[in-house]
Short mmCIF file of C-alpha atoms in Angstrom, two decimals:
data_model
loop_
_atom_site.label_atom_id
_atom_site.label_comp_id
_atom_site.label_asym_id
_atom_site.label_seq_id
_atom_site.Cartn_x
_atom_site.Cartn_y
_atom_site.Cartn_z
CA MET Q 304 -146.23 93.08 -27.83
CA ASP Q 305 -145.53 96.28 -25.96
CA TRP Q 306 -142.54 98.36 -27.19
CA THR Q 307 -140.98 98.32 -23.73
CA GLN Q 308 -140.42 94.62 -24.11
CA TYR Q 309 -138.08 95.28 -27.04
CA LEU Q 310 -136.03 97.64 -24.94
CA ASN Q 311 -133.98 95.07 -23.08
CA PRO Q 312 -132.75 93.00 -26.07
CA LEU Q 313 -132.11 96.16 -28.09
CA MET Q 314 -130.11 97.62 -25.19
CA GLN Q 315 -127.99 94.49 -25.07
CA GLY Q 316 -127.35 94.91 -28.77
CA ALA Q 317 -126.53 98.59 -28.25
CA LEU Q 318 -123.87 97.59 -25.70
CA VAL Q 319 -122.16 95.41 -28.31
CA THR Q 320 -122.40 98.29 -30.80
CA ILE Q 321 -120.80 100.66 -28.27
CA GLU Q 322 -118.06 98.18 -27.54
CA LEU Q 323 -117.30 97.69 -31.24
CA THR Q 324 -117.33 101.44 -31.85
CA ILE Q 325 -114.94 102.20 -28.99
CA TYR Q 326 -112.43 99.48 -29.87
CA SER Q 327 -112.43 100.14 -33.59
CA THR Q 328 -112.30 103.92 -33.25
CA ILE Q 329 -109.30 103.73 -30.92
CA LEU Q 330 -107.51 101.14 -33.04
CA GLY Q 331 -108.50 103.10 -36.15
CA ALA Q 332 -107.01 106.29 -34.69
CA ILE Q 333 -103.74 104.49 -33.99
CA LEU Q 334 -103.68 103.16 -37.56
CA SER Q 335 -104.53 106.65 -38.87
CA PHE Q 336 -101.51 108.17 -37.16
CA ALA Q 337 -99.19 105.31 -38.11
CA ALA Q 338 -100.15 105.38 -41.79
CA GLY Q 339 -100.63 109.15 -42.00
CA ILE Q 340 -97.20 109.85 -40.47
CA GLY Q 341 -95.77 107.00 -42.55
CA LYS Q 342 -96.97 108.68 -45.71
CA THR Q 343 -95.08 111.87 -44.83
CA ALA Q 344 -91.90 109.89 -44.03
CA ARG Q 345 -88.76 110.40 -46.06
CA ASN Q 346 -87.98 106.67 -46.03
CA PRO Q 347 -89.45 105.34 -49.31
CA VAL Q 348 -90.17 101.85 -47.92
CA ILE Q 349 -92.31 103.23 -45.09
CA LYS Q 350 -93.99 105.58 -47.52
CA VAL Q 351 -94.92 102.77 -49.93
CA ILE Q 352 -96.22 100.53 -47.14
CA ALA Q 353 -98.41 103.35 -45.79
CA ALA Q 354 -99.68 104.32 -49.24
CA THR Q 355 -100.47 100.71 -50.16
CA TYR Q 356 -102.43 100.15 -46.97
CA ILE Q 357 -104.40 103.36 -47.44
CA GLU Q 358 -105.26 102.69 -51.08
CA ILE Q 359 -106.27 99.07 -50.52
CA PHE Q 360 -108.62 99.77 -47.65
CA ARG Q 361 -110.08 102.93 -49.13
CA GLY Q 362 -110.51 101.25 -52.49
CA THR Q 363 -112.41 98.15 -51.41
CA SER Q 364 -115.78 97.60 -49.79
CA LEU Q 365 -115.92 97.38 -46.00
CA LEU Q 366 -118.38 94.50 -46.28
CA VAL Q 367 -116.02 92.52 -48.50
CA GLN Q 368 -113.10 93.29 -46.15
CA LEU Q 369 -115.18 91.99 -43.27
CA PHE Q 370 -116.18 88.79 -45.10
CA TRP Q 371 -112.63 88.32 -46.26
CA LEU Q 372 -111.24 88.51 -42.72
CA TYR Q 373 -113.97 86.29 -41.30
CA PHE Q 374 -114.60 83.73 -44.06
CA ALA Q 375 -111.68 83.84 -46.51
CA LEU Q 376 -108.71 84.30 -44.18
CA PRO Q 377 -109.28 81.03 -42.24
CA VAL Q 378 -109.46 79.11 -45.53
CA ALA Q 379 -106.28 80.78 -46.78
CA GLY Q 380 -104.70 79.99 -43.41
CA GLN Q 381 -105.76 76.38 -43.63
CA ALA Q 382 -104.04 76.08 -47.02
CA MET Q 383 -100.85 77.32 -45.37
CA GLY Q 384 -101.36 75.17 -42.30
CA ILE Q 385 -101.95 78.11 -39.92
CA ASP Q 386 -105.04 78.61 -37.81
CA LEU Q 387 -106.30 82.05 -38.84
CA ARG Q 388 -109.85 81.68 -37.60
CA LEU Q 389 -110.85 84.93 -35.93
CA PRO Q 390 -113.62 85.32 -33.36
CA PRO Q 391 -116.40 87.52 -34.86
CA VAL Q 392 -115.58 90.42 -32.49
CA VAL Q 393 -111.95 90.41 -33.55
CA ALA Q 394 -112.79 90.16 -37.25
CA GLY Q 395 -115.37 92.95 -36.85
CA VAL Q 396 -113.08 95.31 -34.92
CA LEU Q 397 -110.20 94.61 -37.31
CA ALA Q 398 -112.24 95.26 -40.46
CA LEU Q 399 -113.77 98.44 -39.04
CA SER Q 400 -110.53 99.88 -37.74
CA LEU Q 401 -108.49 98.99 -40.83
CA ASN Q 402 -111.14 100.73 -42.90
CA ILE Q 403 -111.50 103.84 -40.74
CA GLY Q 404 -107.71 103.97 -40.28
CA ALA Q 405 -107.21 104.27 -44.03
CA TYR Q 406 -109.55 107.27 -44.22
CA GLY Q 407 -108.10 108.76 -41.05
CA ALA Q 408 -104.56 108.43 -42.40
CA GLU Q 409 -105.36 110.91 -45.17
CA VAL Q 410 -106.73 113.32 -42.56
CA VAL Q 411 -103.54 112.99 -40.49
CA ARG Q 412 -101.28 113.41 -43.52
CA GLY Q 413 -103.19 116.46 -44.72
CA ALA Q 414 -103.11 118.14 -41.32
CA ILE Q 415 -99.37 117.52 -40.86
CA GLN Q 416 -98.63 118.93 -44.28
CA ALA Q 417 -100.79 121.96 -43.56
CA VAL Q 418 -98.53 123.07 -40.68
CA SER Q 419 -96.79 126.14 -42.03
CA LYS Q 420 -93.29 125.99 -43.46
CA ASP Q 421 -92.33 128.75 -41.03
CA GLN Q 422 -92.86 126.39 -38.11
CA TYR Q 423 -90.56 123.78 -39.62
CA GLU Q 424 -87.94 126.47 -40.26
CA ALA Q 425 -88.12 127.71 -36.69
CA ALA Q 426 -87.73 124.13 -35.46
CA LYS Q 427 -84.72 123.63 -37.71
CA ALA Q 428 -83.11 126.89 -36.60
CA LEU Q 429 -83.44 125.65 -33.00
CA ASN Q 430 -81.85 122.37 -34.07
CA PHE Q 431 -84.79 120.07 -33.29
CA THR Q 432 -84.35 116.62 -34.83
CA PRO Q 433 -86.93 115.70 -37.50
CA ARG Q 434 -88.55 113.33 -35.01
CA LYS Q 435 -88.87 115.94 -32.27
CA THR Q 436 -90.09 118.45 -34.82
CA LEU Q 437 -92.90 116.06 -35.70
CA TRP Q 438 -93.91 115.17 -32.14
CA ARG Q 439 -93.34 118.47 -30.37
CA ILE Q 440 -93.97 121.10 -33.05
CA ALA Q 441 -96.01 119.73 -35.97
CA LEU Q 442 -98.43 117.23 -34.40
CA PRO Q 443 -99.64 119.43 -31.52
CA GLN Q 444 -100.61 122.03 -34.12
CA ALA Q 445 -101.99 119.50 -36.62
CA ILE Q 446 -104.19 117.49 -34.22
CA PRO Q 447 -106.77 120.26 -33.61
CA GLU Q 448 -107.10 120.58 -37.39
CA MET Q 449 -107.84 116.85 -37.63
CA MET Q 450 -110.62 116.85 -35.07
CA PRO Q 451 -113.66 117.85 -37.18
CA ALA Q 452 -112.81 115.19 -39.77
CA PHE Q 453 -112.12 112.64 -37.02
CA GLY Q 454 -115.54 113.42 -35.55
CA ASN Q 455 -117.15 112.56 -38.87
CA LEU Q 456 -115.16 109.36 -39.17
CA ALA Q 457 -116.13 108.26 -35.66
CA ILE Q 458 -119.83 108.73 -36.48
CA GLN Q 459 -119.39 106.89 -39.74
CA ASN Q 460 -117.65 104.13 -37.84
CA LEU Q 461 -120.54 103.85 -35.37
CA LYS Q 462 -123.00 103.38 -38.22
CA ASP Q 463 -120.71 100.96 -40.06
CA THR Q 464 -120.72 98.64 -37.04
CA ALA Q 465 -124.20 97.52 -38.21
CA LEU Q 466 -122.43 95.50 -40.91
CA VAL Q 467 -120.95 93.13 -38.34
CA SER Q 468 -124.42 91.71 -37.72
CA LEU Q 469 -123.74 89.88 -40.98
CA ILE Q 470 -121.05 87.79 -39.32
CA SER Q 471 -123.52 86.96 -36.54
CA LEU Q 472 -122.29 89.45 -33.94
CA SER Q 473 -125.30 90.37 -31.82
CA ASP Q 474 -125.06 94.14 -32.09
CA LEU Q 475 -127.98 96.56 -32.23
CA ALA Q 476 -128.78 95.86 -35.90
CA PHE Q 477 -128.58 92.09 -35.30
CA ARG Q 478 -130.94 92.25 -32.31
CA ALA Q 479 -133.40 94.39 -34.23
CA GLU Q 480 -133.42 91.93 -37.10
CA GLN Q 481 -133.85 89.03 -34.68
CA LEU Q 482 -136.80 90.68 -32.92
CA ARG Q 483 -138.43 91.53 -36.22
CA ASN Q 484 -138.19 87.95 -37.43
CA PHE Q 485 -139.79 86.84 -34.22
CA THR Q 486 -142.57 89.46 -33.90
CA GLN Q 487 -142.97 90.94 -37.43
CA ASP Q 488 -143.32 94.33 -35.68
CA SER Q 489 -140.98 96.06 -38.12
CA THR Q 490 -142.11 99.65 -37.62
CA THR Q 491 -141.71 99.78 -33.86
CA ILE Q 492 -138.47 97.85 -33.75
CA TYR Q 493 -136.68 99.69 -36.53
CA THR Q 494 -137.92 103.06 -35.29
CA MET Q 495 -136.48 102.23 -31.89
CA ALA Q 496 -133.21 101.08 -33.49
CA LEU Q 497 -133.02 104.33 -35.46
CA PHE Q 498 -133.44 106.42 -32.32
CA MET Q 499 -130.87 104.35 -30.48
CA TYR Q 500 -128.26 104.82 -33.22
CA PHE Q 501 -129.12 108.49 -33.27
CA GLY Q 502 -128.73 108.75 -29.48
CA LEU Q 503 -125.38 106.99 -29.64
CA ALA Q 504 -124.27 109.34 -32.42
CA LEU Q 505 -125.21 112.36 -30.31
CA VAL Q 506 -123.18 111.07 -27.37
CA LEU Q 507 -120.25 110.31 -29.65
CA THR Q 508 -120.41 113.79 -31.20
CA ALA Q 509 -120.39 115.35 -27.72
CA MET Q 510 -117.38 113.25 -26.75
CA MET Q 511 -115.48 114.23 -29.89
CA LYS Q 512 -116.29 117.89 -29.20
CA LEU Q 513 -114.84 117.57 -25.70
CA LEU Q 514 -111.74 115.92 -27.11
CA GLU Q 515 -111.45 118.67 -29.71
CA ARG Q 516 -111.67 121.32 -27.02
CA TYR Q 517 -109.00 119.52 -25.01
CA VAL Q 518 -106.46 119.23 -27.85
CA SER Q 519 -107.11 122.83 -28.94
CA ARG Q 520 -107.05 124.38 -25.47
CA TRP Q 521 -104.03 126.51 -26.36
CA ARG Q 522 -106.05 128.14 -29.12
CA VAL Q 523 -108.69 129.62 -26.81
CA GLY Q 524 -109.41 133.14 -27.96
CA ALA Q 525 -107.18 132.84 -31.01
CA ARG Q 526 -108.43 133.68 -34.51
CA MET R 1165 -55.79 140.11 -37.76
CA THR R 1166 -58.60 137.98 -36.37
CA GLU R 1167 -60.01 135.14 -38.40
CA PRO R 1168 -63.50 135.85 -39.72
CA ILE R 1169 -66.29 133.96 -37.92
CA ILE R 1170 -68.37 134.04 -41.09
CA LYS R 1171 -66.88 133.84 -44.54
CA PHE R 1172 -68.62 133.50 -47.90
CA ASP R 1173 -66.16 132.42 -50.58
CA LYS R 1174 -67.54 132.91 -54.10
CA VAL R 1175 -70.94 131.65 -53.02
CA VAL R 1176 -73.54 131.11 -55.70
CA LYS R 1177 -77.20 130.54 -54.91
CA ALA R 1178 -79.55 129.94 -57.79
CA PHE R 1179 -83.16 128.85 -58.00
CA GLY R 1180 -83.17 127.25 -61.43
CA SER R 1181 -81.91 129.92 -63.79
CA PHE R 1182 -82.61 132.71 -61.29
CA VAL R 1183 -79.37 133.72 -59.60
CA VAL R 1184 -79.86 135.11 -56.09
CA LEU R 1185 -76.24 135.23 -54.96
CA ASN R 1186 -73.66 135.75 -57.65
CA LYS R 1187 -70.19 134.64 -56.47
CA LEU R 1188 -70.61 136.47 -53.19
CA ASP R 1189 -67.52 137.22 -51.09
CA PHE R 1190 -68.40 138.42 -47.63
CA GLU R 1191 -66.83 138.28 -44.18
CA VAL R 1192 -67.80 139.02 -40.61
CA LYS R 1193 -65.34 139.15 -37.71
CA PRO R 1194 -66.11 137.70 -34.28
CA GLY R 1195 -68.14 140.13 -32.20
CA GLU R 1196 -68.82 142.38 -35.16
CA LYS R 1197 -72.28 143.89 -35.67
CA VAL R 1198 -72.96 143.97 -39.38
CA THR R 1199 -76.06 145.25 -41.13
CA ILE R 1200 -77.00 144.26 -44.65
CA ILE R 1201 -79.13 146.69 -46.60
CA GLY R 1202 -80.30 146.62 -50.18
CA PRO R 1203 -83.33 146.43 -52.45
CA SER R 1204 -85.62 143.42 -52.29
CA GLY R 1205 -84.31 140.55 -54.35
CA SER R 1206 -80.71 141.57 -53.69
CA GLY R 1207 -80.10 138.33 -51.81
CA LYS R 1208 -79.69 139.80 -48.32
CA SER R 1209 -82.14 137.49 -46.55
CA THR R 1210 -80.73 134.56 -48.50
CA VAL R 1211 -77.37 135.15 -46.80
CA LEU R 1212 -79.02 134.62 -43.41
CA ARG R 1213 -81.06 131.63 -44.59
CA ILE R 1214 -77.94 129.96 -45.97
CA LEU R 1215 -76.15 130.49 -42.65
CA MET R 1216 -79.09 129.01 -40.70
CA THR R 1217 -78.97 126.01 -43.10
CA LEU R 1218 -82.50 126.71 -44.32
CA GLU R 1219 -81.25 127.14 -47.89
CA PRO R 1220 -78.44 125.08 -49.42
CA ILE R 1221 -75.88 126.78 -51.64
CA THR R 1222 -75.36 126.08 -55.33
CA ASP R 1223 -71.60 126.72 -55.49
CA GLY R 1224 -68.72 128.12 -53.47
CA VAL R 1225 -67.94 127.56 -49.79
CA VAL R 1226 -69.36 129.13 -46.63
CA TYR R 1227 -67.19 129.03 -43.51
CA VAL R 1228 -68.54 129.49 -40.02
CA ASP R 1229 -66.16 129.57 -37.08
CA GLY R 1230 -63.36 128.31 -39.32
CA GLN R 1231 -65.26 125.26 -40.60
CA PRO R 1232 -67.06 124.81 -43.88
CA LEU R 1233 -70.82 125.01 -43.22
CA TRP R 1234 -72.30 123.17 -46.18
CA HIS R 1235 -69.32 120.85 -46.66
CA GLU R 1236 -67.19 118.56 -44.59
CA LYS R 1237 -63.68 117.35 -45.18
CA SER R 1238 -63.44 113.86 -46.60
CA GLY R 1239 -60.46 111.52 -46.04
CA ASP R 1240 -58.20 113.05 -48.69
CA GLY R 1241 -58.84 116.61 -47.46
CA SER R 1242 -61.20 117.58 -50.27
CA LEU R 1243 -64.65 118.97 -49.48
CA LYS R 1244 -67.80 116.92 -49.83
CA PRO R 1245 -71.39 117.98 -49.18
CA ALA R 1246 -72.18 118.03 -45.46
CA GLY R 1247 -74.32 115.36 -43.85
CA GLU R 1248 -77.01 116.03 -41.26
CA PRO R 1249 -74.73 115.40 -38.21
CA HIS R 1250 -72.31 118.07 -39.43
CA LEU R 1251 -75.14 120.51 -40.12
CA ARG R 1252 -76.56 119.87 -36.63
CA LYS R 1253 -73.21 120.66 -35.06
CA MET R 1254 -72.85 123.83 -37.10
CA ARG R 1255 -76.41 125.01 -36.36
CA GLU R 1256 -75.57 125.14 -32.64
CA LYS R 1257 -73.41 128.17 -33.32
CA MET R 1258 -76.25 130.26 -34.69
CA GLY R 1259 -79.61 131.63 -33.66
CA MET R 1260 -82.16 133.24 -35.92
CA VAL R 1261 -84.90 135.81 -35.46
CA PHE R 1262 -87.55 135.65 -38.17
CA GLN R 1263 -89.52 138.39 -39.85
CA GLN R 1264 -92.81 136.66 -38.98
CA PHE R 1265 -91.56 135.67 -35.46
CA ASN R 1266 -92.42 131.97 -36.07
CA LEU R 1267 -93.19 131.34 -32.42
CA PHE R 1268 -94.73 127.98 -31.55
CA PRO R 1269 -98.42 128.88 -31.12
CA HIS R 1270 -99.24 125.86 -28.94
CA MET R 1271 -96.66 126.67 -26.29
CA THR R 1272 -96.65 129.39 -23.65
CA VAL R 1273 -94.07 132.13 -23.92
CA ARG R 1274 -91.88 130.42 -21.33
CA ARG R 1275 -92.12 127.05 -23.03
CA ASN R 1276 -91.25 128.61 -26.37
CA ILE R 1277 -87.97 129.57 -24.72
CA THR R 1278 -87.30 126.40 -22.70
CA GLU R 1279 -88.38 123.75 -25.21
CA ALA R 1280 -85.28 123.68 -27.41
CA PRO R 1281 -82.74 123.92 -24.57
CA ILE R 1282 -84.47 120.97 -22.86
CA GLN R 1283 -85.21 118.86 -25.95
CA VAL R 1284 -82.15 119.68 -28.06
CA LEU R 1285 -79.38 120.58 -25.62
CA GLY R 1286 -80.61 118.25 -22.86
CA ILE R 1287 -80.50 120.96 -20.20
CA ALA R 1288 -82.36 120.25 -16.93
CA LYS R 1289 -85.87 121.70 -16.76
CA SER R 1290 -85.18 123.87 -13.72
CA GLU R 1291 -82.05 125.29 -15.30
CA ALA R 1292 -83.85 126.02 -18.57
CA ARG R 1293 -86.59 127.73 -16.62
CA ASP R 1294 -84.16 129.93 -14.71
CA ARG R 1295 -82.48 130.89 -17.95
CA ALA R 1296 -85.84 131.64 -19.58
CA ASN R 1297 -86.77 133.88 -16.66
CA GLU R 1298 -83.50 135.80 -17.05
CA LEU R 1299 -84.11 136.22 -20.77
CA LEU R 1300 -87.72 137.27 -20.24
CA GLU R 1301 -86.53 139.92 -17.83
CA MET R 1302 -83.99 141.10 -20.37
CA VAL R 1303 -86.65 141.51 -23.06
CA GLY R 1304 -89.11 142.97 -20.53
CA LEU R 1305 -91.77 140.26 -20.71
CA THR R 1306 -91.59 138.67 -17.26
CA GLU R 1307 -95.29 139.15 -16.59
CA HIS R 1308 -96.27 137.52 -19.90
CA ALA R 1309 -94.40 134.24 -19.32
CA ASP R 1310 -97.52 132.10 -19.05
CA LYS R 1311 -99.41 133.61 -21.99
CA TYR R 1312 -99.66 132.13 -25.43
CA PRO R 1313 -98.14 133.96 -28.43
CA HIS R 1314 -101.53 134.93 -29.86
CA GLN R 1315 -102.24 136.87 -26.66
CA LEU R 1316 -99.26 139.17 -27.28
CA SER R 1317 -98.68 142.10 -29.62
CA GLY R 1318 -96.33 141.69 -32.58
CA GLY R 1319 -93.58 143.58 -30.79
CA GLN R 1320 -93.90 141.37 -27.73
CA GLN R 1321 -93.91 138.25 -29.91
CA GLN R 1322 -90.73 139.33 -31.62
CA ARG R 1323 -89.07 139.93 -28.27
CA VAL R 1324 -89.99 136.36 -27.32
CA GLY R 1325 -88.47 135.30 -30.66
CA ILE R 1326 -85.20 136.98 -29.67
CA ALA R 1327 -85.23 135.38 -26.20
CA ARG R 1328 -85.96 131.98 -27.74
CA ALA R 1329 -82.96 132.21 -30.05
CA LEU R 1330 -80.68 133.46 -27.25
CA ALA R 1331 -81.69 130.56 -24.99
CA MET R 1332 -79.64 128.25 -27.23
CA ARG R 1333 -76.55 130.37 -26.45
CA PRO R 1334 -75.47 130.95 -30.04
CA LYS R 1335 -72.23 132.69 -30.98
CA ILE R 1336 -73.87 134.34 -33.94
CA MET R 1337 -77.31 135.96 -34.04
CA LEU R 1338 -79.06 136.38 -37.36
CA PHE R 1339 -81.89 138.92 -37.59
CA ASP R 1340 -83.99 138.64 -40.74
CA GLU R 1341 -85.94 141.90 -41.05
CA PRO R 1342 -87.04 141.61 -37.41
CA THR R 1343 -89.29 144.68 -37.49
CA SER R 1344 -90.72 144.50 -41.02
CA ALA R 1345 -93.92 142.76 -39.96
CA LEU R 1346 -94.61 145.15 -37.08
CA ASP R 1347 -96.91 148.12 -36.79
CA PRO R 1348 -94.79 151.30 -36.69
CA GLU R 1349 -95.46 152.00 -33.02
CA LEU R 1350 -94.11 148.57 -32.02
CA VAL R 1351 -90.81 148.81 -33.90
CA GLY R 1352 -89.02 150.75 -31.17
CA GLU R 1353 -89.43 148.18 -28.40
CA VAL R 1354 -87.88 145.46 -30.57
CA LEU R 1355 -85.03 147.68 -31.73
CA ASN R 1356 -84.29 148.62 -28.12
CA VAL R 1357 -83.85 144.96 -27.22
CA ILE R 1358 -81.53 144.40 -30.18
CA ARG R 1359 -79.60 147.54 -29.31
CA LYS R 1360 -79.14 146.37 -25.73
CA LEU R 1361 -77.86 143.03 -27.02
CA ALA R 1362 -75.43 144.75 -29.34
CA GLU R 1363 -74.10 146.97 -26.57
CA GLU R 1364 -73.87 144.46 -23.75
CA HIS R 1365 -72.79 141.23 -25.42
CA ASP R 1366 -69.89 140.14 -27.53
CA LEU R 1367 -72.25 138.22 -29.81
CA THR R 1368 -71.60 138.40 -33.51
CA MET R 1369 -74.69 139.97 -35.05
CA LEU R 1370 -75.81 139.96 -38.63
CA LEU R 1371 -78.88 142.03 -39.31
CA VAL R 1372 -81.00 142.54 -42.40
CA THR R 1373 -83.20 145.58 -41.98
CA HIS R 1374 -84.83 148.58 -43.61
CA GLU R 1375 -84.44 150.67 -40.45
CA MET R 1376 -81.62 152.89 -41.66
CA ASN R 1377 -81.32 155.01 -38.54
CA PHE R 1378 -81.08 151.93 -36.40
CA ALA R 1379 -78.48 150.38 -38.71
CA ARG R 1380 -76.49 153.57 -38.37
CA GLN R 1381 -76.59 153.47 -34.58
CA ILE R 1382 -75.69 149.88 -33.84
CA SER R 1383 -73.56 148.65 -36.74
CA ASP R 1384 -69.81 148.44 -36.90
CA ARG R 1385 -70.18 148.04 -40.62
CA VAL R 1386 -72.99 148.37 -43.16
CA CYS R 1387 -73.02 146.37 -46.38
CA PHE R 1388 -75.03 147.35 -49.41
CA PHE R 1389 -76.19 144.38 -51.47
CA ASP R 1390 -77.42 144.61 -55.02
CA GLN R 1391 -78.18 141.84 -57.51
CA GLY R 1392 -76.58 139.07 -55.49
CA ARG R 1393 -73.33 140.84 -54.72
CA MET R 1394 -71.95 143.12 -52.06
CA LEU R 1395 -71.57 146.37 -53.91
CA GLU R 1396 -70.20 148.48 -51.09
CA GLU R 1397 -69.27 148.14 -47.42
CA ALA R 1398 -68.21 150.80 -44.95
CA PRO R 1399 -68.66 151.99 -41.38
CA PRO R 1400 -72.21 153.38 -41.11
CA GLU R 1401 -71.27 157.07 -40.96
CA GLU R 1402 -69.30 156.72 -44.14
CA LEU R 1403 -71.78 154.63 -46.05
CA PHE R 1404 -74.77 156.76 -45.16
CA THR R 1405 -73.14 160.18 -45.61
CA ASN R 1406 -70.72 159.50 -48.40
CA PRO R 1407 -71.55 156.38 -50.42
CA LYS R 1408 -69.14 155.68 -53.21
CA GLU R 1409 -71.39 153.78 -55.59
CA GLN R 1410 -74.10 155.33 -57.68
CA ARG R 1411 -76.49 152.42 -56.88
CA THR R 1412 -75.98 152.90 -53.16
CA ARG R 1413 -76.76 156.60 -53.44
CA GLU R 1414 -79.92 155.89 -55.43
CA PHE R 1415 -81.06 153.27 -52.93
CA LEU R 1416 -80.44 155.43 -49.88
CA LYS R 1417 -82.14 158.39 -51.52
CA ALA R 1418 -85.21 156.28 -52.34
CA VAL R 1419 -85.39 154.77 -48.85
CA LEU R 1420 -84.78 157.97 -46.89
CA GLU R 1421 -87.20 160.00 -48.96
CA GLY R 1422 -89.78 157.28 -48.55
CA ASN R 1423 -89.64 157.69 -44.78
#
């Protein structure tokens, strides 16, 4: 079979991969901020919840989290009389974003805590509330610092989406596997899949760079 | 006899076993321009940081504008440690200028000045902007309003710092070594702004500085601090020409010879 014939099914898979990456990166970013800010909170309850979430999802395997959400949760739900069956896309996006969110939370926490004490003192002297200090003074300075690490996490997230093929989501990895079973043309198919992941990663890196430039625009020429 | 606007009553500040302020008694009258001088570690910056509520006190009572700063009156009239709402109310009375300027690097000069009035005082944007423009004119930075702090010299940044503090309309201005981080040729422009403030406004000003000539020109009173206490206070002419205490003489000699 000619390699061009693989292109269409692989492209369809790539679309699913893109979709999964976008959803889980966005949801993961939201979770990162929620848990990262939560960990810097003065309220001990919020702090413990954030820390527990981070440790659990950093300390367990993404594959097991995925299987747990997809296979174990419905069974647990059944025992309690609740329908907790998740569609594969939802289970996949949830597992990916919960995982990436836990790593991202540490990035957010670190960047917030790296904002200099002087800035917090200036905010206090001007009578900003702690909440406004966070949103208006600390975060705008911390976000540019987070961007390189966020870029890495987004790429990692893109590659991790391949795991969802194991819960029968027809992403790029799933399509490649399917074609290989059918044609036995492993070299061509997996080489194409490699290049497609690589291409997606390049686009994602470029997008993160643009985002980084946007959130750091006030720093132009500084340092 | 006017009531003091600032009063330290046997204030102790200690970091562990290290005593920074040792039962300090100190007063400032409304509208008075007071300079604190003294060797490093004498507790002079700590006085300002306590007033700005950046550093809590260990013992004693600080009064600002007739009210205890770090305490509030409980039901039976005794003093209890102040809660955040009380501290917020008290902070409104004061503005601070920092040694390292501490401008917000992600905001333009104008926004550095308008942000707190809008976000904290709830002033309308247009009004805050007008006020910022007035202040920028006063500190001579009108044409730099849309620049970011890192695009300005240290002297210009510190003048923004002064405008930013004034925008909150404080009764008391605290200057914590405002020229110590500046290159020598930039000191004058900042001192000129402070001098203008001292001459044209009835603000109470409390200044910690090593600029002895400047202290002499603008102060109503100069206080010499040593080892957490006020060792000597006098009008500037008197303190600089005829200090009573041996320690004051030694300090002034060391500082003036160093220049």
